[in-house]
mmCIF file of C-alpha atoms and ligand atoms in Angstrom:
data_model
loop_
_atom_site.group_PDB
_atom_site.id
_atom_site.type_symbol
_atom_site.label_atom_id
_atom_site.label_comp_id
_atom_site.label_asym_id
_atom_site.label_seq_id
_atom_site.Cartn_x
_atom_site.Cartn_y
_atom_site.Cartn_z
ATOM 1 C CA UNK A 1 51.020 10.465 151.424
ATOM 2 C CA UNK A 2 50.279 6.940 152.566
ATOM 3 C CA UNK A 3 47.441 5.466 150.523
ATOM 4 C CA UNK A 4 45.848 2.764 152.899
ATOM 5 C CA UNK A 5 43.530 0.510 150.589
ATOM 6 C CA UNK A 6 41.102 -1.099 152.864
ATOM 7 C CA UNK A 7 40.413 -4.961 152.256
ATOM 8 C CA UNK A 8 37.412 -7.065 152.527
ATOM 9 C CA UNK A 9 36.944 -7.308 156.771
ATOM 10 C CA UNK A 10 35.029 -10.343 156.036
ATOM 11 C CA UNK A 11 38.177 -12.811 156.906
ATOM 12 C CA UNK A 12 38.099 -11.714 160.871
ATOM 13 C CA UNK A 13 37.448 -15.325 162.244
ATOM 14 C CA UNK A 14 35.206 -15.093 165.804
ATOM 15 C CA UNK A 15 37.937 -15.488 168.103
ATOM 16 C CA UNK A 16 36.369 -18.829 169.438
ATOM 17 C CA UNK A 17 36.544 -20.438 166.561
ATOM 18 C CA UNK A 18 40.675 -20.083 167.302
ATOM 19 C CA UNK A 19 42.501 -22.677 169.320
ATOM 20 C CA UNK A 20 45.867 -20.936 170.385
ATOM 21 C CA UNK A 21 48.553 -23.665 170.897
ATOM 22 C CA UNK A 22 52.267 -23.445 170.343
ATOM 23 C CA UNK A 23 51.653 -24.670 166.946
ATOM 24 C CA UNK A 24 49.781 -21.369 166.197
ATOM 25 C CA UNK A 25 53.468 -19.392 166.417
ATOM 26 C CA UNK A 26 55.577 -19.492 163.528
ATOM 27 C CA UNK A 27 58.976 -20.584 163.957
ATOM 28 C CA UNK A 28 62.184 -20.018 162.342
ATOM 29 C CA UNK A 29 63.734 -23.410 161.241
ATOM 30 C CA UNK A 30 67.571 -23.079 160.335
ATOM 31 C CA UNK A 31 69.868 -24.957 158.299
ATOM 32 C CA UNK A 32 73.886 -25.223 158.930
ATOM 33 C CA UNK A 33 75.487 -24.383 155.684
ATOM 34 C CA UNK A 34 78.364 -22.532 154.017
ATOM 35 C CA UNK A 35 77.973 -19.288 154.871
ATOM 36 C CA UNK A 36 77.202 -16.926 151.788
ATOM 37 C CA UNK A 37 77.324 -13.230 151.827
ATOM 38 C CA UNK A 38 73.769 -12.609 150.367
ATOM 39 C CA UNK A 39 71.028 -11.967 152.637
ATOM 40 C CA UNK A 40 67.761 -12.536 151.002
ATOM 41 C CA UNK A 41 65.074 -11.412 153.699
ATOM 42 C CA UNK A 42 64.441 -7.005 154.089
ATOM 43 C CA UNK A 43 63.434 -7.803 157.854
ATOM 44 C CA UNK A 44 61.327 -9.716 160.294
ATOM 45 C CA UNK A 45 58.994 -7.586 162.022
ATOM 46 C CA UNK A 46 57.917 -8.764 166.183
ATOM 47 C CA UNK A 47 55.923 -7.595 168.872
ATOM 48 C CA UNK A 48 58.366 -7.306 171.997
ATOM 49 C CA UNK A 49 56.604 -5.531 174.639
ATOM 50 C CA UNK A 50 58.716 -2.757 176.180
ATOM 51 C CA UNK A 51 59.390 -4.737 179.441
ATOM 52 C CA UNK A 52 60.634 -7.672 178.015
ATOM 53 C CA UNK A 53 63.276 -6.174 175.913
ATOM 54 C CA UNK A 54 66.516 -7.919 176.644
ATOM 55 C CA UNK A 55 69.677 -5.738 177.328
ATOM 56 C CA UNK A 56 71.711 -7.852 175.100
ATOM 57 C CA UNK A 57 73.264 -5.893 172.104
ATOM 58 C CA UNK A 58 72.500 -8.152 169.306
ATOM 59 C CA UNK A 59 75.326 -6.646 167.179
ATOM 60 C CA UNK A 60 77.479 -8.741 169.428
ATOM 61 C CA UNK A 61 75.715 -12.233 168.512
ATOM 62 C CA UNK A 62 75.961 -11.720 164.836
ATOM 63 C CA UNK A 63 78.824 -11.958 162.537
ATOM 64 C CA UNK A 64 80.345 -8.388 161.672
ATOM 65 C CA UNK A 65 80.448 -8.918 157.930
ATOM 66 C CA UNK A 66 76.515 -9.551 157.786
ATOM 67 C CA UNK A 67 76.498 -12.811 156.272
ATOM 68 C CA UNK A 68 73.613 -14.905 156.373
ATOM 69 C CA UNK A 69 72.627 -18.239 158.211
ATOM 70 C CA UNK A 70 70.992 -21.571 157.865
ATOM 71 C CA UNK A 71 70.436 -23.883 160.863
ATOM 72 C CA UNK A 72 68.167 -27.058 160.207
ATOM 73 C CA UNK A 73 65.993 -28.025 163.124
ATOM 74 C CA UNK A 74 65.024 -30.948 160.594
ATOM 75 C CA UNK A 75 65.018 -33.896 163.443
ATOM 76 C CA UNK A 76 61.491 -35.182 164.133
ATOM 77 C CA UNK A 77 59.517 -33.770 161.270
ATOM 78 C CA UNK A 78 56.018 -35.038 162.394
ATOM 79 C CA UNK A 79 56.392 -33.465 165.310
ATOM 80 C CA UNK A 80 54.796 -29.877 164.402
ATOM 81 C CA UNK A 81 54.816 -28.288 167.972
ATOM 82 C CA UNK A 82 58.104 -27.443 170.420
ATOM 83 C CA UNK A 83 60.001 -29.907 172.036
ATOM 84 C CA UNK A 84 57.966 -28.442 175.424
ATOM 85 C CA UNK A 85 55.349 -30.296 176.715
ATOM 86 C CA UNK A 86 51.887 -29.306 175.378
ATOM 87 C CA UNK A 87 50.590 -27.755 178.989
ATOM 88 C CA UNK A 88 53.872 -25.722 179.305
ATOM 89 C CA UNK A 89 53.453 -24.495 175.735
ATOM 90 C CA UNK A 90 49.789 -23.560 176.486
ATOM 91 C CA UNK A 91 50.965 -21.598 179.708
ATOM 92 C CA UNK A 92 53.450 -19.767 177.842
ATOM 93 C CA UNK A 93 51.167 -19.099 174.781
ATOM 94 C CA UNK A 94 48.809 -17.333 177.437
ATOM 95 C CA UNK A 95 51.515 -15.585 179.445
ATOM 96 C CA UNK A 96 54.486 -14.595 176.781
ATOM 97 C CA UNK A 97 52.818 -11.898 174.116
ATOM 98 C CA UNK A 98 55.714 -11.883 172.170
ATOM 99 C CA UNK A 99 55.649 -13.299 168.673
ATOM 100 C CA UNK A 100 57.041 -12.637 165.173
ATOM 101 C CA UNK A 101 54.626 -10.147 163.112
ATOM 102 C CA UNK A 102 55.538 -10.045 159.855
ATOM 103 C CA UNK A 103 58.370 -11.456 157.612
ATOM 104 C CA UNK A 104 59.186 -8.211 154.659
ATOM 105 C CA UNK A 105 60.621 -9.351 150.753
ATOM 106 C CA UNK A 106 60.664 -7.523 147.498
ATOM 107 C CA UNK A 107 58.784 -8.750 144.770
ATOM 108 C CA UNK A 108 58.832 -7.709 141.109
ATOM 109 C CA UNK A 109 55.112 -7.946 140.002
ATOM 110 C CA UNK A 110 52.697 -7.297 143.169
ATOM 111 C CA UNK A 111 49.537 -8.370 141.444
ATOM 112 C CA UNK A 112 51.169 -11.609 139.945
ATOM 113 C CA UNK A 113 52.504 -12.390 143.487
ATOM 114 C CA UNK A 114 49.273 -11.885 145.041
ATOM 115 C CA UNK A 115 47.124 -13.720 142.120
ATOM 116 C CA UNK A 116 49.749 -16.874 142.855
ATOM 117 C CA UNK A 117 49.231 -16.611 147.001
ATOM 118 C CA UNK A 118 45.582 -16.429 147.355
ATOM 119 C CA UNK A 119 44.386 -18.825 144.377
ATOM 120 C CA UNK A 120 47.422 -21.263 144.870
ATOM 121 C CA UNK A 121 47.947 -20.908 148.517
ATOM 122 C CA UNK A 122 44.568 -19.748 149.916
ATOM 123 C CA UNK A 123 46.005 -16.859 151.473
ATOM 124 C CA UNK A 124 44.078 -13.743 151.775
ATOM 125 C CA UNK A 125 44.836 -10.189 151.131
ATOM 126 C CA UNK A 126 44.706 -8.508 153.996
ATOM 127 C CA UNK A 127 45.509 -4.668 153.020
ATOM 128 C CA UNK A 128 47.478 -2.456 150.675
ATOM 129 C CA UNK A 129 49.311 0.602 151.312
ATOM 130 C CA UNK A 130 51.257 2.888 148.313
ATOM 131 C CA UNK A 131 53.551 5.328 149.076
ATOM 132 C CA UNK A 132 53.944 7.464 145.569
ATOM 133 C CA UNK A 133 56.533 9.709 147.126
ATOM 134 C CA UNK A 134 59.041 6.879 148.416
ATOM 135 C CA UNK A 135 57.893 5.119 144.859
ATOM 136 C CA UNK A 136 56.972 1.594 146.451
ATOM 137 C CA UNK A 137 53.643 -0.414 147.436
ATOM 138 C CA UNK A 138 53.428 -3.016 150.260
ATOM 139 C CA UNK A 139 50.831 -5.997 149.962
ATOM 140 C CA UNK A 140 49.707 -7.647 153.395
ATOM 141 C CA UNK A 141 48.619 -11.163 153.269
ATOM 142 C CA UNK A 142 48.444 -14.107 155.443
ATOM 143 C CA UNK A 143 45.832 -16.766 156.352
ATOM 144 C CA UNK A 144 44.115 -14.467 159.222
ATOM 145 C CA UNK A 145 43.836 -11.005 160.848
ATOM 146 C CA UNK A 146 47.258 -9.221 161.742
ATOM 147 C CA UNK A 147 46.671 -9.094 165.278
ATOM 148 C CA UNK A 148 46.520 -12.854 165.522
ATOM 149 C CA UNK A 149 48.420 -13.949 162.235
ATOM 150 C CA UNK A 150 52.200 -14.022 161.281
ATOM 151 C CA UNK A 151 51.691 -12.050 157.704
ATOM 152 C CA UNK A 152 53.805 -11.686 154.811
ATOM 153 C CA UNK A 153 54.311 -7.900 153.420
ATOM 154 C CA UNK A 154 55.570 -7.564 150.033
ATOM 155 C CA UNK A 155 57.283 -4.774 148.746
ATOM 156 C CA UNK A 156 56.734 -3.297 144.999
ATOM 157 C CA UNK A 157 59.471 -1.010 144.069
ATOM 158 C CA UNK A 158 58.340 1.292 141.329
ATOM 159 C CA UNK A 159 60.104 -0.091 137.978
ATOM 160 C CA UNK A 160 62.342 -2.907 139.600
ATOM 161 C CA UNK A 161 60.678 -6.207 138.559
ATOM 162 C CA UNK A 162 63.346 -8.996 139.742
ATOM 163 C CA UNK A 163 65.989 -9.471 142.647
ATOM 164 C CA UNK A 164 68.934 -11.740 143.469
ATOM 165 C CA UNK A 165 67.077 -14.025 146.321
ATOM 166 C CA UNK A 166 70.759 -15.345 147.313
ATOM 167 C CA UNK A 167 71.952 -18.246 149.116
ATOM 168 C CA UNK A 168 70.897 -17.452 152.765
ATOM 169 C CA UNK A 169 67.296 -17.455 152.240
ATOM 170 C CA UNK A 170 65.703 -21.330 152.283
ATOM 171 C CA UNK A 171 62.206 -21.155 152.370
ATOM 172 C CA UNK A 172 58.840 -20.535 153.814
ATOM 173 C CA UNK A 173 56.854 -23.394 155.424
ATOM 174 C CA UNK A 174 53.136 -23.856 154.835
ATOM 175 C CA UNK A 175 51.374 -26.565 156.623
ATOM 176 C CA UNK A 176 48.620 -28.039 154.020
ATOM 177 C CA UNK A 177 46.154 -31.083 154.714
ATOM 178 C CA UNK A 178 46.864 -33.022 151.768
ATOM 179 C CA UNK A 179 50.577 -31.906 149.846
ATOM 180 C CA UNK A 180 49.797 -34.028 146.679
ATOM 181 C CA UNK A 181 46.506 -32.263 146.002
ATOM 182 C CA UNK A 182 47.981 -28.657 146.725
ATOM 183 C CA UNK A 183 50.725 -29.631 144.331
ATOM 184 C CA UNK A 184 48.290 -30.294 141.692
ATOM 185 C CA UNK A 185 46.146 -27.319 142.082
ATOM 186 C CA UNK A 186 49.824 -25.340 141.711
ATOM 187 C CA UNK A 187 50.144 -27.500 138.507
ATOM 188 C CA UNK A 188 47.281 -26.671 137.390
ATOM 189 C CA UNK A 189 47.893 -22.832 137.761
ATOM 190 C CA UNK A 190 51.197 -22.709 136.228
ATOM 191 C CA UNK A 191 53.168 -22.647 139.266
ATOM 192 C CA UNK A 192 56.767 -24.247 139.393
ATOM 193 C CA UNK A 193 57.240 -27.577 141.230
ATOM 194 C CA UNK A 194 60.903 -28.344 142.715
ATOM 195 C CA UNK A 195 60.511 -31.147 144.814
ATOM 196 C CA UNK A 196 57.639 -33.957 144.346
ATOM 197 C CA UNK A 197 55.471 -34.673 147.175
ATOM 198 C CA UNK A 198 57.070 -37.496 149.457
ATOM 199 C CA UNK A 199 58.634 -38.056 152.841
ATOM 200 C CA UNK A 200 61.239 -35.895 153.988
ATOM 201 C CA UNK A 201 64.911 -37.457 153.543
ATOM 202 C CA UNK A 202 65.330 -38.567 156.777
ATOM 203 C CA UNK A 203 61.804 -38.488 158.009
ATOM 204 C CA UNK A 204 58.341 -39.399 157.456
ATOM 205 C CA UNK A 205 56.351 -35.999 157.227
ATOM 206 C CA UNK A 206 55.073 -35.510 153.231
ATOM 207 C CA UNK A 207 56.670 -32.707 152.221
ATOM 208 C CA UNK A 208 56.981 -31.081 148.850
ATOM 209 C CA UNK A 209 58.667 -27.557 147.529
ATOM 210 C CA UNK A 210 57.350 -24.913 145.216
ATOM 211 C CA UNK A 211 58.438 -21.701 143.699
ATOM 212 C CA UNK A 212 56.487 -18.475 143.680
ATOM 213 C CA UNK A 213 56.648 -16.108 140.620
ATOM 214 C CA UNK A 214 59.689 -14.630 141.832
ATOM 215 C CA UNK A 215 61.524 -17.552 142.856
ATOM 216 C CA UNK A 216 61.224 -18.000 146.660
ATOM 217 C CA UNK A 217 60.770 -21.549 147.591
ATOM 218 C CA UNK A 218 57.746 -22.381 149.461
ATOM 219 C CA UNK A 219 57.747 -26.145 151.976
ATOM 220 C CA UNK A 220 54.407 -27.498 151.870
ATOM 221 C CA UNK A 221 54.106 -29.928 154.812
ATOM 222 C CA UNK A 222 51.804 -32.462 155.432
ATOM 223 C CA UNK A 223 49.820 -31.523 158.693
ATOM 224 C CA UNK A 224 46.457 -31.668 160.582
ATOM 225 C CA UNK A 225 44.550 -28.403 160.748
ATOM 226 C CA UNK A 226 46.401 -25.244 162.597
ATOM 227 C CA UNK A 227 45.147 -21.678 163.235
ATOM 228 C CA UNK A 228 48.438 -20.778 161.570
ATOM 229 C CA UNK A 229 49.410 -22.731 158.372
ATOM 230 C CA UNK A 230 52.335 -20.206 157.550
ATOM 231 C CA UNK A 231 54.490 -22.268 160.169
ATOM 232 C CA UNK A 232 57.798 -21.405 159.594
ATOM 233 C CA UNK A 233 60.712 -19.666 157.814
ATOM 234 C CA UNK A 234 63.873 -21.550 157.036
ATOM 235 C CA UNK A 235 67.034 -19.312 156.825
ATOM 236 C CA UNK A 236 71.132 -21.034 156.462
ATOM 237 C CA UNK A 237 73.408 -19.975 158.967
ATOM 238 C CA UNK A 238 76.975 -20.208 159.452
ATOM 239 C CA UNK A 239 77.186 -20.675 163.292
ATOM 240 C CA UNK A 240 74.027 -22.944 164.870
ATOM 241 C CA UNK A 241 74.775 -22.231 168.291
ATOM 242 C CA UNK A 242 75.434 -18.307 167.853
ATOM 243 C CA UNK A 243 72.117 -17.965 166.089
ATOM 244 C CA UNK A 244 70.087 -20.163 168.220
ATOM 245 C CA UNK A 245 71.403 -17.648 171.383
ATOM 246 C CA UNK A 246 70.527 -14.918 169.338
ATOM 247 C CA UNK A 247 67.432 -16.132 168.911
ATOM 248 C CA UNK A 248 66.430 -17.130 172.773
ATOM 249 C CA UNK A 249 68.214 -14.128 174.133
ATOM 250 C CA UNK A 250 67.434 -11.148 171.733
ATOM 251 C CA UNK A 251 64.730 -12.561 169.447
ATOM 252 C CA UNK A 252 60.944 -13.224 170.320
ATOM 253 C CA UNK A 253 61.612 -17.568 169.929
ATOM 254 C CA UNK A 254 63.036 -18.419 173.649
ATOM 255 C CA UNK A 255 61.022 -21.737 173.997
ATOM 256 C CA UNK A 256 61.442 -23.487 170.806
ATOM 257 C CA UNK A 257 64.278 -25.840 171.347
HETATM 258 C C1 LIG B 301 62.159 -28.876 159.266
HETATM 259 C C2 LIG B 301 61.617 -28.995 157.926
HETATM 260 O O1 LIG B 301 60.514 -28.151 157.486
HETATM 261 C C3 LIG B 301 62.402 -28.825 156.525
HETATM 262 O O2 LIG B 301 62.617 -28.144 155.878
HETATM 263 S S1 LIG B 301 63.968 -30.210 156.368
HETATM 264 C C4 LIG B 301 63.883 -30.370 154.616
HETATM 265 C C5 LIG B 301 65.448 -30.683 154.065
HETATM 266 N N1 LIG B 301 66.107 -29.186 154.425
HETATM 267 C C6 LIG B 301 67.629 -29.503 154.390
HETATM 268 O O3 LIG B 301 67.905 -30.547 153.947
HETATM 269 C C7 LIG B 301 68.600 -28.612 154.975
HETATM 270 C C8 LIG B 301 69.785 -28.338 154.217
HETATM 271 C C9 LIG B 301 70.048 -28.129 153.063
HETATM 272 N N2 LIG B 301 71.661 -28.510 152.472
HETATM 273 C C10 LIG B 301 69.808 -26.859 152.738
HETATM 274 O O4 LIG B 301 70.509 -26.120 152.732
HETATM 275 O O5 LIG B 301 68.453 -26.719 152.156
HETATM 276 C C11 LIG B 301 65.317 -30.433 152.906
HETATM 277 O O6 LIG B 301 64.988 -29.964 151.993
HETATM 278 N N3 LIG B 301 64.962 -32.183 152.345
HETATM 279 C C12 LIG B 301 65.271 -32.266 151.126
HETATM 280 C C13 LIG B 301 64.167 -33.795 150.981
HETATM 281 O O7 LIG B 301 63.743 -34.077 149.764
HETATM 282 O O8 LIG B 301 63.666 -34.060 151.521
HETATM 283 ZN ZN1 ZN B 302 61.519 -26.604 156.212
#
């Protein structure tokens, strides 16, 4: 039996208020690093229309032992969009309906995480679903409705209050208009700041790193207004080209280059 707990529907913005550009898509940011065996993420959900599914077997692209991966596209941090021109990106957004839908990960206290994400990171609680016979509860949070925004799907397993995040997971990236102000708010709420605001090493964009109550890292990136502040997931990979091929051929990110 699945118990759906309806949430306020007041957050559905009028579509005319949303400007869909390439930056309104979530990107996967990867950093090449010594591979480790720990995979921290539960899974990514993505929407790929049946007609666009590739015949490639994903397994041949991934290392057999399932070790994790990280590739850094640190490059020019100021560029919030893809390397394709803005016109090409807009054409792509109109034609290609594939997009990453959600990321799922496990937390030790659902209400504690919901409070942190809503009060410190400005997300909205979109819905909860409780499955007592499977002894777990999900909570969905994001910066807009699921039919147009990438969302975080938290999983609480009854009785499990902590997890080993592992070294494969890097961070989630959130675009904010004022990193220093956001960091001050997080400190005032008792949140943990692991890297103070300042230009990224090797670049010019102002960033900061914070941790949520379970220790998952969030990078705050100073950028202008965007319809999708939840803008990246950084994973550490053992083979950059292999991972790029996977994401271009099998996954849903054919135009981020
Ligand atoms: C692309 C942008 O969103 C970044 O995240 S770049 C931030 C930069 N990343 C790395 O150094 C990745 C490699 C590192 N060894 C790792 O595995 O995390 C970073 O963290 N810079 C630190 C800083 O203080 O600027
Ligand atoms: Zn990042």
